[in-house]
mmCIF file of C-alpha atoms in Angstrom:
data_model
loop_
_atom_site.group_PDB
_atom_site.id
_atom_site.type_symbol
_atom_site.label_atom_id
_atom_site.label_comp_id
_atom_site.label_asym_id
_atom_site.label_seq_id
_atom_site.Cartn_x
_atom_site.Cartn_y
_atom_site.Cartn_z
ATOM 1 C CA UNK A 1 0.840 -18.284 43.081
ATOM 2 C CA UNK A 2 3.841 -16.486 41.483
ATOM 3 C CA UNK A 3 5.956 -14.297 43.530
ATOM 4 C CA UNK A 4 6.319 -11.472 41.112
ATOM 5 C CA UNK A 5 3.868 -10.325 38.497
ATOM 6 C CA UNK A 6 4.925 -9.704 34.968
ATOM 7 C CA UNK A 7 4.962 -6.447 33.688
ATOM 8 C CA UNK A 8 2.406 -4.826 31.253
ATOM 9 C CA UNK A 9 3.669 -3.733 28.549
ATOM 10 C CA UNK A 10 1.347 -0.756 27.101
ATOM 11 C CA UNK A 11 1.422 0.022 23.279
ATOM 12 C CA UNK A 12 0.798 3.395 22.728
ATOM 13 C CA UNK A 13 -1.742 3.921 19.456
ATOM 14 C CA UNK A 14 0.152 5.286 16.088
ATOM 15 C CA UNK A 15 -1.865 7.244 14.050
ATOM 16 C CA UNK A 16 -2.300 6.330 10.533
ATOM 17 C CA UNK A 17 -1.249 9.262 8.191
ATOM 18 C CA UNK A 18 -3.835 10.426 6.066
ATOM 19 C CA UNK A 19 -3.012 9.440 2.523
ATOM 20 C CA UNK A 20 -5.531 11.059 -0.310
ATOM 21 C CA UNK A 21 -7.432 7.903 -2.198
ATOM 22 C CA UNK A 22 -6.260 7.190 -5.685
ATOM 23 C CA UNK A 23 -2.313 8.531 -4.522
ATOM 24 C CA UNK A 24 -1.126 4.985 -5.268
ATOM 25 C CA UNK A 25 -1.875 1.694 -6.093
ATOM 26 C CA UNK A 26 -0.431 -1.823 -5.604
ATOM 27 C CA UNK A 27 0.589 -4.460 -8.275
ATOM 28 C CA UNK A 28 -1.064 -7.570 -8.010
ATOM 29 C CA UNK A 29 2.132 -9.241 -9.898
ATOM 30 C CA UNK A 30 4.749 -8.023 -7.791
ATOM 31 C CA UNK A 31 3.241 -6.195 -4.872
ATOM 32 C CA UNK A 32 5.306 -3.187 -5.379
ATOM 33 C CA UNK A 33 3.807 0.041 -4.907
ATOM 34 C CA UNK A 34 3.498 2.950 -7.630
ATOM 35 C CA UNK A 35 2.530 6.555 -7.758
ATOM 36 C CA UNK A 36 -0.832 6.544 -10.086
ATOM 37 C CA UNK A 37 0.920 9.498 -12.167
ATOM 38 C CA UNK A 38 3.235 6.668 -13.084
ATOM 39 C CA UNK A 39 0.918 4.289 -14.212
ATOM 40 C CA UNK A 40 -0.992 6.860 -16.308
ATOM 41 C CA UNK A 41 2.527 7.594 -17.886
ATOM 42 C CA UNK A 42 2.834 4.029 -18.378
ATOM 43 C CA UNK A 43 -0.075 3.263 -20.014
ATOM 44 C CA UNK A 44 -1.515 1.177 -16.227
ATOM 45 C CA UNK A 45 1.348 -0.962 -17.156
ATOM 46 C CA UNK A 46 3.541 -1.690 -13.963
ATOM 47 C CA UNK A 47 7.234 -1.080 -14.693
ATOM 48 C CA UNK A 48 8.794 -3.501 -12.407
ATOM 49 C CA UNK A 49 6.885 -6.574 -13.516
ATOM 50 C CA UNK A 50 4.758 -5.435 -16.606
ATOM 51 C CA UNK A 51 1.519 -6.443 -15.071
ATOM 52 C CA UNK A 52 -1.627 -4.895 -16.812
ATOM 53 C CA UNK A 53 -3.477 -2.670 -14.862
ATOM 54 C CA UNK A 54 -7.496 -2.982 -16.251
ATOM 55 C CA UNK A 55 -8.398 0.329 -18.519
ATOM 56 C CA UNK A 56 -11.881 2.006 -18.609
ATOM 57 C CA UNK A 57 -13.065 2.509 -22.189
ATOM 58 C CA UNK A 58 -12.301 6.234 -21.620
ATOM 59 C CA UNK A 59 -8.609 5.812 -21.172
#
């Protein structure tokens, strides 16, 4: 039987911020993240570790 009882702590919720789908995307080479206006610039090739991105046959 302890004397004193420990503390709670309480962690309050953050909310996420809401981040529009297709903003960004994240290398699977290097794990850096990069603005999808860059990778269209760049031809979906990632310019920290020139990892491919895969094309559609429209682009």
């Amino acid at each position: 039987m302890a004397i004193f009882k420990k503390p709670a702590i309480k962690i309050q919720d953050r909310k996420k911020r809401d981040i529009p789908q297709g903003l960004f995307q994240k290398c699977s080479g290097c794990d850096e993240v990069i603005h999808e206006i860059e990778l269209i610039e760049n031809q979906r090739v990632c310019p920290h570790c020139d990892y491919h991105f895969p094309q559609t046959a429209k682009e």
